[in-house]
XYZ file of C-alpha atoms in Angstrom:
695
model
C 0.193 0.116 0.222
C 0.780 3.408 -1.092
C 0.746 6.951 -0.013
C -2.641 7.693 -1.015
C -1.456 11.818 -2.447
C 1.454 12.837 -2.333
C 3.213 14.578 -0.523
C 2.729 18.418 -2.162
C -2.094 18.226 -1.092
C -0.227 17.961 2.875
C -0.982 21.246 4.468
C 0.388 20.613 8.662
C -1.339 24.085 10.553
C -2.427 25.019 14.433
C -5.164 26.735 15.443
C -4.061 29.350 17.933
C -5.513 32.132 19.815
C -5.990 34.567 23.111
C -8.506 31.994 25.116
C -12.203 32.977 23.871
C -11.062 34.114 20.376
C -12.634 30.601 18.858
C -10.294 28.520 17.652
C -11.803 25.384 18.861
C -15.807 26.763 17.117
C -13.506 27.337 13.779
C -12.040 24.091 14.267
C -14.804 22.770 14.695
C -16.457 24.173 11.876
C -13.762 22.564 9.858
C -14.565 19.673 10.660
C -18.621 19.441 9.655
C -17.618 21.551 5.982
C -15.226 18.844 5.783
C -17.345 15.678 6.681
C -15.492 14.797 9.019
C -18.546 15.324 11.937
C -22.472 14.883 11.083
C -23.388 18.201 13.550
C -22.150 20.924 14.579
C -20.366 20.780 18.140
C -20.701 24.237 20.262
C -17.909 24.623 23.823
C -20.260 27.249 25.536
C -22.915 23.140 25.051
C -19.661 20.983 26.274
C -20.583 18.992 23.146
C -17.780 20.124 20.499
C -14.972 17.572 19.643
C -12.209 18.676 20.030
C -12.760 19.711 23.955
C -12.562 16.410 24.319
C -11.633 15.816 28.283
C -14.322 16.299 30.934
C -12.839 19.199 32.445
C -12.523 21.045 29.387
C -16.348 20.392 28.644
C -17.267 22.372 32.159
C -14.896 24.899 32.119
C -15.656 25.511 28.340
C -11.405 25.877 27.500
C -8.911 23.879 25.432
C -6.225 22.333 27.544
C -4.142 20.029 26.060
C -3.624 20.574 22.116
C -5.783 17.884 19.955
C -5.437 16.609 16.707
C -7.273 15.586 13.754
C -7.271 14.810 10.272
C -9.680 16.007 7.473
C -9.806 16.056 3.720
C -10.378 19.858 1.036
C -10.691 19.719 -1.887
C -8.473 16.443 -2.337
C -6.092 17.164 0.450
C -4.529 16.292 3.637
C -5.098 18.883 6.162
C -3.428 17.581 10.142
C -5.079 20.384 12.078
C -4.242 20.593 16.131
C -6.106 23.553 17.790
C -4.173 24.486 20.472
C -4.873 25.900 24.079
C -5.276 29.666 24.284
C -4.744 30.028 28.178
C -1.632 30.724 29.736
C -1.463 28.332 32.098
C -0.953 25.408 29.029
C 1.392 27.412 26.628
C 3.232 24.070 26.163
C 0.645 22.694 23.644
C 0.885 25.178 21.993
C 5.013 26.165 22.026
C 5.369 21.524 21.530
C 2.397 22.140 19.021
C 4.294 24.619 17.175
C 7.479 22.810 17.030
C 6.137 20.329 14.452
C 3.512 22.127 12.583
C 4.089 23.405 9.409
C 2.094 26.868 9.605
C -0.341 28.123 11.729
C -4.393 30.044 10.935
C -4.569 32.760 14.827
C -7.413 33.424 15.461
C -8.365 36.865 16.893
C -11.639 38.122 18.354
C -12.708 41.026 16.351
C -14.336 43.373 20.122
C -10.994 42.356 21.864
C -8.508 42.302 18.787
C -5.060 41.239 19.449
C -4.711 39.594 23.118
C -2.383 38.784 25.920
C -1.843 35.267 24.380
C -3.132 36.864 21.447
C 0.999 38.249 21.142
C 2.631 34.929 23.325
C 1.477 33.137 21.086
C 2.209 35.293 17.657
C 5.989 35.308 19.553
C 5.608 31.539 19.863
C 5.489 31.203 16.114
C 8.039 33.876 15.266
C 10.188 31.670 16.672
C 10.247 29.721 15.139
C 9.087 30.475 11.248
C 6.003 29.953 11.127
C 3.726 31.703 7.760
C 1.084 32.269 9.534
C -2.965 33.238 7.823
C -5.113 35.961 10.433
C -9.081 35.035 11.325
C -10.929 38.085 12.489
C -14.314 36.417 14.241
C -16.712 37.641 16.028
C -17.439 40.125 13.197
C -21.684 39.550 14.102
C -20.788 39.995 18.034
C -20.788 44.061 19.094
C -17.728 46.352 18.923
C -16.651 44.042 16.569
C -14.462 46.445 14.650
C -12.060 44.881 11.837
C -9.683 47.780 11.025
C -9.165 47.998 14.873
C -7.890 44.665 14.217
C -5.648 45.125 11.086
C -4.258 48.396 13.319
C -3.968 46.878 16.354
C -1.698 43.074 14.587
C 0.497 46.245 12.872
C 1.008 47.878 16.358
C 1.004 44.754 18.499
C 2.852 42.209 16.974
C 5.100 43.746 14.027
C 3.185 41.855 11.091
C 1.830 42.576 8.376
C -1.514 42.077 7.789
C -2.263 41.318 4.050
C -6.908 41.704 4.122
C -7.598 39.847 1.713
C -11.120 39.856 2.585
C -13.564 42.703 4.026
C -16.618 42.288 6.006
C -20.419 43.814 4.833
C -20.918 45.284 7.888
C -20.623 43.967 11.135
C -22.623 43.994 14.144
C -25.586 43.076 13.999
C -25.740 44.184 10.516
C -22.479 41.426 9.851
C -24.267 40.325 6.218
C -21.095 38.890 4.467
C -17.777 39.011 2.987
C -16.239 40.841 0.409
C -13.723 38.414 -1.253
C -10.877 41.196 -2.718
C -9.191 38.892 -4.923
C -11.866 38.263 -6.785
C -13.601 41.486 -6.029
C -17.243 39.613 -5.744
C -19.230 39.476 -1.850
C -19.340 35.827 -0.801
C -22.912 35.538 1.442
C -24.375 32.456 3.034
C -28.615 31.820 2.329
C -28.864 29.252 5.328
C -28.672 29.233 9.515
C -25.564 25.898 8.863
C -23.455 28.171 6.313
C -23.703 25.126 3.526
C -24.703 27.831 0.436
C -22.779 30.126 -0.491
C -23.503 32.441 -3.068
C -21.584 35.046 -5.147
C -22.654 38.329 -6.286
C -21.953 41.644 -7.441
C -20.448 44.100 -4.900
C -22.933 45.488 -3.042
C -22.790 49.751 -4.478
C -22.024 50.430 -0.595
C -19.038 48.630 -0.129
C -17.511 49.664 -4.098
C -15.335 52.400 -2.974
C -13.788 50.691 0.308
C -13.542 47.878 -1.636
C -11.197 48.731 -4.423
C -9.037 51.312 -1.797
C -7.631 48.128 -0.249
C -7.182 45.919 -2.989
C -5.576 48.779 -4.495
C -3.566 48.272 -0.848
C -3.582 44.426 -1.356
C -1.996 44.791 -5.694
C 0.443 46.975 -3.608
C 1.438 45.237 -1.083
C 1.925 41.870 -3.570
C 4.431 44.927 -5.932
C 7.036 44.536 -3.430
C 8.078 40.944 -3.900
C 6.231 40.090 -7.315
C 8.209 41.726 -10.345
C 5.369 41.183 -12.521
C 2.377 42.374 -10.580
C 4.789 45.323 -9.780
C 5.185 45.875 -13.894
C 0.975 45.326 -13.669
C 0.647 47.921 -11.687
C 2.924 50.697 -12.960
C 1.187 50.487 -16.505
C -2.745 50.440 -14.651
C -3.161 47.054 -16.668
C -5.862 44.208 -15.567
C -3.813 41.829 -13.298
C -4.600 37.764 -13.417
C -6.203 35.933 -10.487
C -3.806 33.252 -11.206
C -0.753 35.061 -10.712
C -2.819 37.159 -7.680
C -2.803 33.826 -5.797
C 0.259 32.603 -6.180
C 2.423 36.144 -5.447
C 0.100 36.088 -2.058
C 1.080 32.265 -1.995
C 5.015 33.483 -2.197
C 3.705 36.064 0.193
C 2.636 33.400 2.337
C 5.528 31.305 2.912
C 8.367 33.869 3.209
C 6.484 35.683 5.687
C 6.085 38.726 4.741
C 2.825 39.277 5.311
C 0.146 37.617 6.562
C -2.793 37.057 5.278
C -6.013 38.528 6.805
C -10.131 36.919 6.358
C -13.225 37.344 8.547
C -16.074 35.810 9.468
C -18.711 34.409 12.356
C -17.881 31.002 13.320
C -19.879 30.876 15.789
C -22.811 32.140 13.300
C -21.812 28.980 10.246
C -19.957 32.346 8.191
C -16.332 32.307 5.815
C -14.968 28.386 7.261
C -15.586 27.896 3.447
C -13.334 30.766 1.688
C -10.770 29.707 4.948
C -9.690 25.902 4.340
C -9.925 27.105 0.684
C -6.723 29.931 1.054
C -5.104 26.556 3.573
C -5.337 24.521 0.186
C -3.777 28.295 -1.137
C -1.964 29.712 0.170
C -0.330 27.850 2.824
C 2.995 25.412 2.909
C 2.783 22.023 1.998
C 6.114 19.339 4.368
C 7.250 19.690 0.719
C 7.627 23.812 1.406
C 9.541 24.093 4.115
C 13.124 23.904 4.671
C 15.140 20.297 5.226
C 14.823 19.549 8.514
C 17.974 19.477 10.167
C 19.408 18.095 13.824
C 22.863 16.272 13.946
C 24.768 13.417 13.361
C 24.872 11.177 16.659
C 27.696 10.129 16.364
C 29.903 13.474 15.954
C 27.245 16.143 17.331
C 29.161 18.810 15.493
C 27.712 17.926 12.063
C 25.242 18.388 10.953
C 23.159 16.019 8.832
C 19.740 17.676 6.889
C 16.228 14.982 5.873
C 14.350 16.840 2.546
C 10.848 15.537 2.639
C 10.624 12.542 0.978
C 9.083 9.516 1.428
C 12.520 7.881 -0.327
C 14.832 8.866 2.800
C 15.135 7.715 5.470
C 12.934 7.593 8.678
C 13.202 10.950 11.043
C 10.574 11.261 13.687
C 9.498 13.645 17.091
C 7.296 12.404 19.402
C 6.276 15.664 19.988
C 3.271 14.490 22.848
C 2.706 12.247 25.496
C -0.426 10.775 25.999
C -2.432 8.216 27.813
C -5.545 6.510 26.266
C -8.134 4.570 28.943
C -8.155 2.252 25.274
C -5.693 1.880 24.249
C -2.227 2.906 26.757
C 0.277 5.289 25.667
C -0.382 7.195 23.347
C 3.577 9.134 20.723
C 2.198 11.676 19.175
C 5.140 12.511 16.531
C 5.411 14.724 13.498
C 7.146 11.805 9.906
C 10.400 14.522 8.521
C 11.462 12.322 5.903
C 10.788 8.551 5.011
C 8.069 5.666 6.064
C 7.863 3.575 8.415
C 5.112 0.779 9.438
C 3.529 -0.661 11.411
C 5.863 -3.564 13.485
C 8.714 -2.176 12.242
C 11.900 -1.235 14.661
C 13.434 2.467 14.726
C 15.848 3.686 17.883
C 14.924 6.143 20.327
C 18.094 8.745 19.104
C 17.866 9.898 22.782
C 18.411 7.484 24.607
C 20.119 5.220 22.165
C 17.291 2.252 22.855
C 15.337 0.684 20.330
C 11.412 0.780 20.515
C 9.126 -1.371 17.859
C 5.730 -0.043 16.862
C 2.543 -1.380 17.541
C -0.581 0.228 15.765
C -0.495 3.287 14.741
C -3.659 5.478 14.532
C -4.686 9.046 13.301
C -5.919 10.227 15.755
C -9.672 12.563 15.282
C -9.177 14.021 18.893
C -10.127 11.846 21.379
C -10.919 9.187 18.058
C -8.715 7.007 16.148
C -8.307 4.995 12.928
C -5.923 2.662 12.474
C -3.389 2.485 9.227
C -0.432 0.011 8.470
C 2.234 2.395 6.737
C 3.384 6.332 7.890
C 4.672 8.882 5.362
C 6.611 12.118 5.014
C 3.938 14.868 6.892
C 2.267 13.002 8.596
C 1.097 13.444 11.833
C -0.437 10.671 13.956
C -0.555 8.023 17.495
C 1.704 4.892 17.388
C 1.153 2.689 20.901
C 3.369 0.424 21.766
C 6.874 2.868 22.565
C 7.649 2.394 26.078
C 10.637 4.395 26.892
C 9.720 7.737 23.825
C 9.459 10.938 25.597
C 8.660 14.809 24.198
C 10.997 15.995 21.974
C 12.205 12.624 21.420
C 13.879 11.735 17.725
C 12.253 8.107 16.811
C 14.787 7.298 13.124
C 16.409 4.398 10.609
C 18.904 2.649 13.543
C 21.481 3.026 10.234
C 20.710 6.392 9.530
C 20.650 8.234 13.142
C 19.955 11.749 13.206
C 19.584 14.038 16.482
C 17.092 16.194 15.882
C 17.470 19.518 17.987
C 15.125 18.786 21.164
C 12.254 21.688 22.658
C 12.856 24.110 25.093
C 10.233 24.219 28.566
C 10.214 26.541 31.282
C 10.245 25.805 34.667
C 7.395 25.376 36.678
C 6.307 29.111 38.562
C 4.199 27.459 41.294
C 3.679 24.872 43.814
C 1.407 22.447 46.179
C 2.183 19.873 48.304
C -0.335 16.414 47.873
C -0.714 13.453 50.437
C -2.545 10.114 49.857
C -5.732 10.450 51.447
C -5.206 6.235 52.886
C -2.718 3.499 52.656
C -4.425 2.680 49.504
C -4.338 5.823 47.460
C -0.187 6.157 47.442
C 0.645 4.040 45.475
C -2.022 4.539 42.833
C -1.020 8.704 43.417
C 2.567 7.727 42.370
C 1.203 6.344 39.847
C -1.106 9.197 38.036
C 1.591 11.463 39.293
C 4.145 9.185 36.950
C 1.824 9.275 34.134
C 0.556 12.717 33.818
C 4.586 13.949 34.534
C 5.192 11.950 31.824
C 2.626 13.606 29.623
C 3.371 17.234 30.368
C 6.656 18.635 30.258
C 5.689 21.741 32.357
C 4.899 20.147 35.326
C 6.848 18.549 37.795
C 6.860 15.993 41.162
C 9.393 16.235 44.047
C 9.741 15.112 47.021
C 10.307 17.506 49.377
C 14.036 16.973 51.551
C 13.234 18.728 54.714
C 9.544 18.264 54.449
C 8.677 14.147 53.727
C 6.137 15.988 51.719
C 5.516 15.042 48.218
C 5.582 18.452 45.610
C 3.336 18.916 42.308
C 5.123 21.910 39.709
C 3.101 23.650 37.206
C 2.858 26.308 35.220
C -0.087 28.262 37.282
C -3.286 27.611 38.733
C -5.777 26.584 37.370
C -3.065 23.932 35.288
C -2.875 22.037 39.507
C -6.402 22.758 40.034
C -6.890 20.620 36.240
C -4.220 18.292 37.416
C -5.939 17.253 40.338
C -8.667 16.973 38.939
C -7.221 14.593 36.671
C -5.835 12.827 40.091
C -9.416 12.551 40.991
C -11.198 11.127 38.022
C -9.219 10.322 36.026
C -7.226 7.423 37.771
C -9.422 7.908 41.356
C -6.567 8.801 43.749
C -8.048 10.387 47.082
C -5.541 13.642 47.711
C -4.844 16.059 50.395
C -4.341 19.419 48.850
C -1.534 22.278 50.944
C -1.301 25.750 49.821
C -0.159 26.642 46.635
C 3.017 27.811 47.628
C 5.685 30.259 45.274
C 9.084 28.697 42.435
C 11.385 31.297 44.551
C 14.899 30.921 43.079
C 17.972 33.039 44.951
C 20.586 34.830 43.561
C 23.510 37.745 44.298
C 23.939 40.592 44.362
C 27.569 42.248 44.768
C 31.306 41.048 43.307
C 32.577 38.413 45.540
C 36.572 36.102 45.288
C 36.594 32.891 47.037
C 39.073 30.346 48.040
C 38.950 27.083 49.375
C 41.117 24.459 50.034
C 39.714 20.927 50.464
C 42.573 18.331 52.238
C 41.723 15.039 53.842
C 42.641 11.606 54.299
C 40.312 9.084 53.583
C 40.735 5.611 53.246
C 44.765 5.874 54.088
C 44.712 8.600 50.490
C 45.398 11.859 51.032
C 42.461 14.586 48.852
C 43.885 17.615 47.935
C 41.931 20.231 46.073
C 42.606 24.547 46.554
C 40.969 26.849 44.096
C 39.470 30.364 44.153
C 36.243 31.938 42.666
C 34.704 35.379 41.561
C 31.291 35.289 42.195
C 29.478 38.310 40.073
C 26.097 38.900 39.959
C 25.036 38.126 35.659
C 21.926 39.588 33.309
C 18.351 38.303 34.709
C 17.608 34.855 32.556
C 20.644 34.126 32.159
C 21.296 30.769 34.137
C 24.821 30.537 35.800
C 27.239 31.287 33.710
C 31.212 29.632 34.410
C 33.917 30.840 32.734
C 38.435 29.545 33.731
C 40.975 32.751 33.457
C 43.641 29.876 34.673
C 46.164 28.057 32.133
C 47.087 24.377 32.086
C 50.836 25.508 33.489
C 47.889 26.101 36.836
C 45.771 22.627 36.783
C 45.563 19.845 34.684
C 42.317 20.363 32.103
C 41.200 18.087 32.741
C 39.941 19.816 36.596
C 38.340 22.087 34.693
C 35.303 21.169 34.192
C 35.432 18.913 37.186
C 35.647 22.398 39.393
C 32.079 23.096 36.996
C 30.257 20.587 38.088
C 31.315 21.631 42.292
C 30.032 24.807 41.230
C 26.432 23.532 39.240
C 26.046 21.393 42.389
C 26.150 24.021 44.506
C 23.867 26.580 42.484
C 21.217 23.961 43.176
C 20.676 24.454 46.554
C 20.895 28.031 47.557
C 22.182 30.269 50.919
C 19.236 31.370 51.735
C 16.206 29.317 51.464
C 17.468 25.908 50.060
C 15.767 27.486 47.088
C 17.779 26.856 43.106
C 20.974 29.778 42.127
C 20.631 31.759 38.942
C 21.863 34.434 37.108
C 25.289 34.652 38.352
C 28.825 34.534 37.109
C 31.657 32.457 38.113
C 35.138 32.907 37.356
C 37.790 30.126 38.177
C 40.875 33.066 38.265
C 43.264 30.992 40.959
C 43.472 26.918 41.955
C 47.077 25.034 43.137
C 48.365 21.392 41.919
C 49.333 18.834 43.719
C 51.058 15.928 41.623
C 50.481 12.839 44.365
C 47.708 13.912 45.913
C 45.113 15.835 44.439
C 41.813 14.176 42.887
C 39.190 15.228 40.528
C 36.615 14.754 44.249
C 38.777 16.610 46.468
C 38.284 19.737 43.404
C 34.684 18.969 42.456
C 34.144 19.964 46.441
C 36.676 22.424 46.840
C 34.148 24.639 44.473
C 30.864 23.498 46.004
C 32.619 24.784 49.425
C 34.165 27.364 47.593
C 30.723 28.580 45.966
C 28.688 28.334 49.715
C 31.227 30.816 51.513
C 30.524 33.155 48.635
C 27.408 33.364 47.708
C 26.349 33.601 51.742
C 29.388 36.840 51.925
C 28.210 38.110 48.599
C 25.100 39.099 49.730
C 21.951 36.568 48.695
C 18.750 37.302 47.775
C 15.397 35.975 46.798
C 13.706 36.301 43.185
C 10.264 35.913 43.200
C 8.034 35.046 39.573
C 6.793 38.522 38.688
C 3.208 37.942 36.708
C 1.755 40.291 33.066
C -1.682 41.119 34.362
C -4.030 43.114 31.919
C -7.770 43.570 33.050
C -10.388 44.853 31.093
C -12.417 47.174 33.207
C -15.860 49.734 33.568
C -15.204 52.816 34.326
C -16.299 52.959 37.521
C -14.471 50.142 39.389
C -11.044 51.444 37.677
C -10.040 53.450 40.827
C -10.784 50.351 43.486
C -9.224 48.155 40.750
C -6.188 50.454 40.677
C -5.604 50.511 44.795
C -5.630 47.059 45.252
C -3.692 46.278 42.490
C -0.792 48.783 44.881
C -2.091 46.879 48.046
C -0.819 43.717 46.269
C 3.010 44.834 45.728
C 1.884 46.252 42.150
C 3.398 48.357 39.667
C 0.818 49.518 36.736
C 2.616 49.759 33.411
C 0.094 51.806 31.553
C -4.063 52.133 31.512
C -5.758 52.467 27.455
C -8.829 51.681 26.202
C -10.685 48.913 24.612
C -14.424 50.688 23.209
C -15.719 51.688 26.852
C -14.002 49.189 28.311
C -10.564 50.571 30.285
C -7.587 48.656 29.722
C -5.253 47.932 32.659
C -1.957 46.510 32.025
C 0.054 45.630 35.634
C 3.275 43.354 36.920
C 2.235 42.068 39.833
C 4.070 39.204 42.131
C 3.054 35.583 42.607
C 2.950 35.418 45.658
C 0.601 38.338 45.695
C -2.514 37.127 43.405
C -3.523 34.229 43.875
C -6.849 33.998 44.087
C -7.149 36.971 42.358
C -10.327 36.094 39.491
C -11.965 35.876 42.766
C -11.427 39.760 44.102
C -11.545 40.979 41.196
C -14.946 39.609 40.649
C -15.306 41.528 43.810
C -14.608 44.453 43.367
C -15.484 44.661 40.203
C -19.732 43.238 40.560
C -18.158 40.318 38.383
C -18.247 42.627 35.090
C -13.976 42.937 34.819
C -11.988 39.972 32.962
C -8.913 40.315 33.521
C -6.017 37.346 32.078
C -2.494 36.812 33.689
C 0.718 35.574 32.591
C 4.681 35.039 34.024
C 6.458 37.458 32.795
C 10.040 37.560 35.002
C 11.895 37.586 37.274
C 12.635 40.264 39.842
C 14.908 40.896 43.863
C 12.236 40.437 46.584
C 12.091 43.536 49.063
C 14.570 43.079 51.706
C 11.911 42.936 54.247
C 9.673 41.017 52.746
C 12.364 38.264 51.916
C 13.112 37.486 55.267
C 9.484 37.337 56.543
C 9.717 34.615 53.247
C 13.049 33.636 54.817
C 12.033 32.913 58.226
C 8.706 31.253 57.195
C 11.006 28.888 55.148
C 13.569 28.079 58.484
C 10.658 27.540 60.855
C 10.998 30.974 62.718
C 6.964 31.492 61.948
C 5.020 28.605 62.457
């Protein structure tokens, strides 16, 4: 059995946006019009196919990136519907890592919101071509032109409107296609019947102006259009479409479409555009990796079924029916059920038990997988998120994914002894699925600590423990994941001399510790030559430095943003050993950190509150009382938008506070921004509490 469709008839797309912009509703409409589902699922009714987890149905939000495969105009479209809530940003990150393109959905009323910016920057990082869909054009306050301005100003991107709405709010009657210069109207409530008509006279002037701007933009990058534009000649539709595809693939422009997914308007033209303008796996650069035997050597795989097999596992999931699922994106070659592949990341071989094409929570079994496919494999035992799978005869190591450290922890303990083992197994499985979720045992208290990206993230984890794994547990209060750093430069010497088992052990180092730039982590540099000590000891000393930084001197939190420079050492030919230098380095760091005025760093959250004018004063006072810093106040229609930065420790349960201050009329978003120094008085309180003096 060969490939069903040529590779250039495959599209791998993600749907991304701020929470509540309508991503999942758009995905549901795509599935309906492509014949994948036979009824329209609604998020607000809990019937959306793509939001299949019980927690998603209850909350009306997307938590896990759901994958599905559908067909439109003889093209296979693999879609990943990603979450919009900041606590689940990592789901977006790992999806974008394996996708070729994305659709950014914007709320026609709110425009570019905080999480829209976050996901846009993530897509920038992976250099992914995007199209924009301005949704909810039927809602009160919808403004297409304002959304275009916000895309320019907030995302620093160049939108290329290929459509404009005919009216807005309750007068939203249809769409004008600026490529064909026709109006498109939907003649039935389900949006299946489309009619192309002439553009109504009241919209002609604006449509002509927008089309001219579109042609001018394309002329910058296309000589044929430039010549025709300068001569005032007519430009054929096929030439315009080819130019749009070119500027989309190069990310010089981002085509913009509009509609109302909930009212079934605007989805089919978007599907046509996915086929016409977004890249197939053949259109993107060949994937690059490293030769695992010689990491400095680059290895390349073309998107071709004849190349050796290579794939990236981007998500692990526990399925109650088939067990552990490993989602993979195939970059080259093909494989079939029963094949043995090499997991380059851990050097182990894995046998492919079954291959499943996923449709949210349902599945269709296939026997082979080809270049460009996104599928789930059953039977892989050791593969984790970010691992590379490939042909064992031609190994390649693809770039791993980077995951941020969790910012919030809570203590969790089983209610009964019978729950202990169940809980340990469940936590292991959840940690396997989610790289931003961590489990550890606190060495001082012996408690199980679970850590994640926010309150909602941990709330969902606990909910899943109870429902999916039937674990009864007691939950502690949220704890902030502080870090430690130093505030001044010091030089520290440590000499280690011991006799162990009748043999002398000698190590001597002089280290300079100094504060480094925020976000730089731990830096190490050696300024001594081989004439001082043999070069083999330098990595050992660095290892000792990094070990010491794992637990700080104030309260045992990890030390970061410190540069350690090895400025001196001495060597004894008879007694110098690795362990002695490692211990000397560790002790020098500990002693030095105590003298370098250590301080705590705390996670700072970016807060945006949208609030009616009459409650603004109360909200600002509340933010100030939480040690917050107001960055700016803007307008969104008739509402005020307050931008601020607030320490995470001060915003636990903020949703309740903001609701009561505004009688439920304000909305807010919180997302992690950066780490900053904790004021000295608060540091003392935290340290005293942790050392048990305030119990």
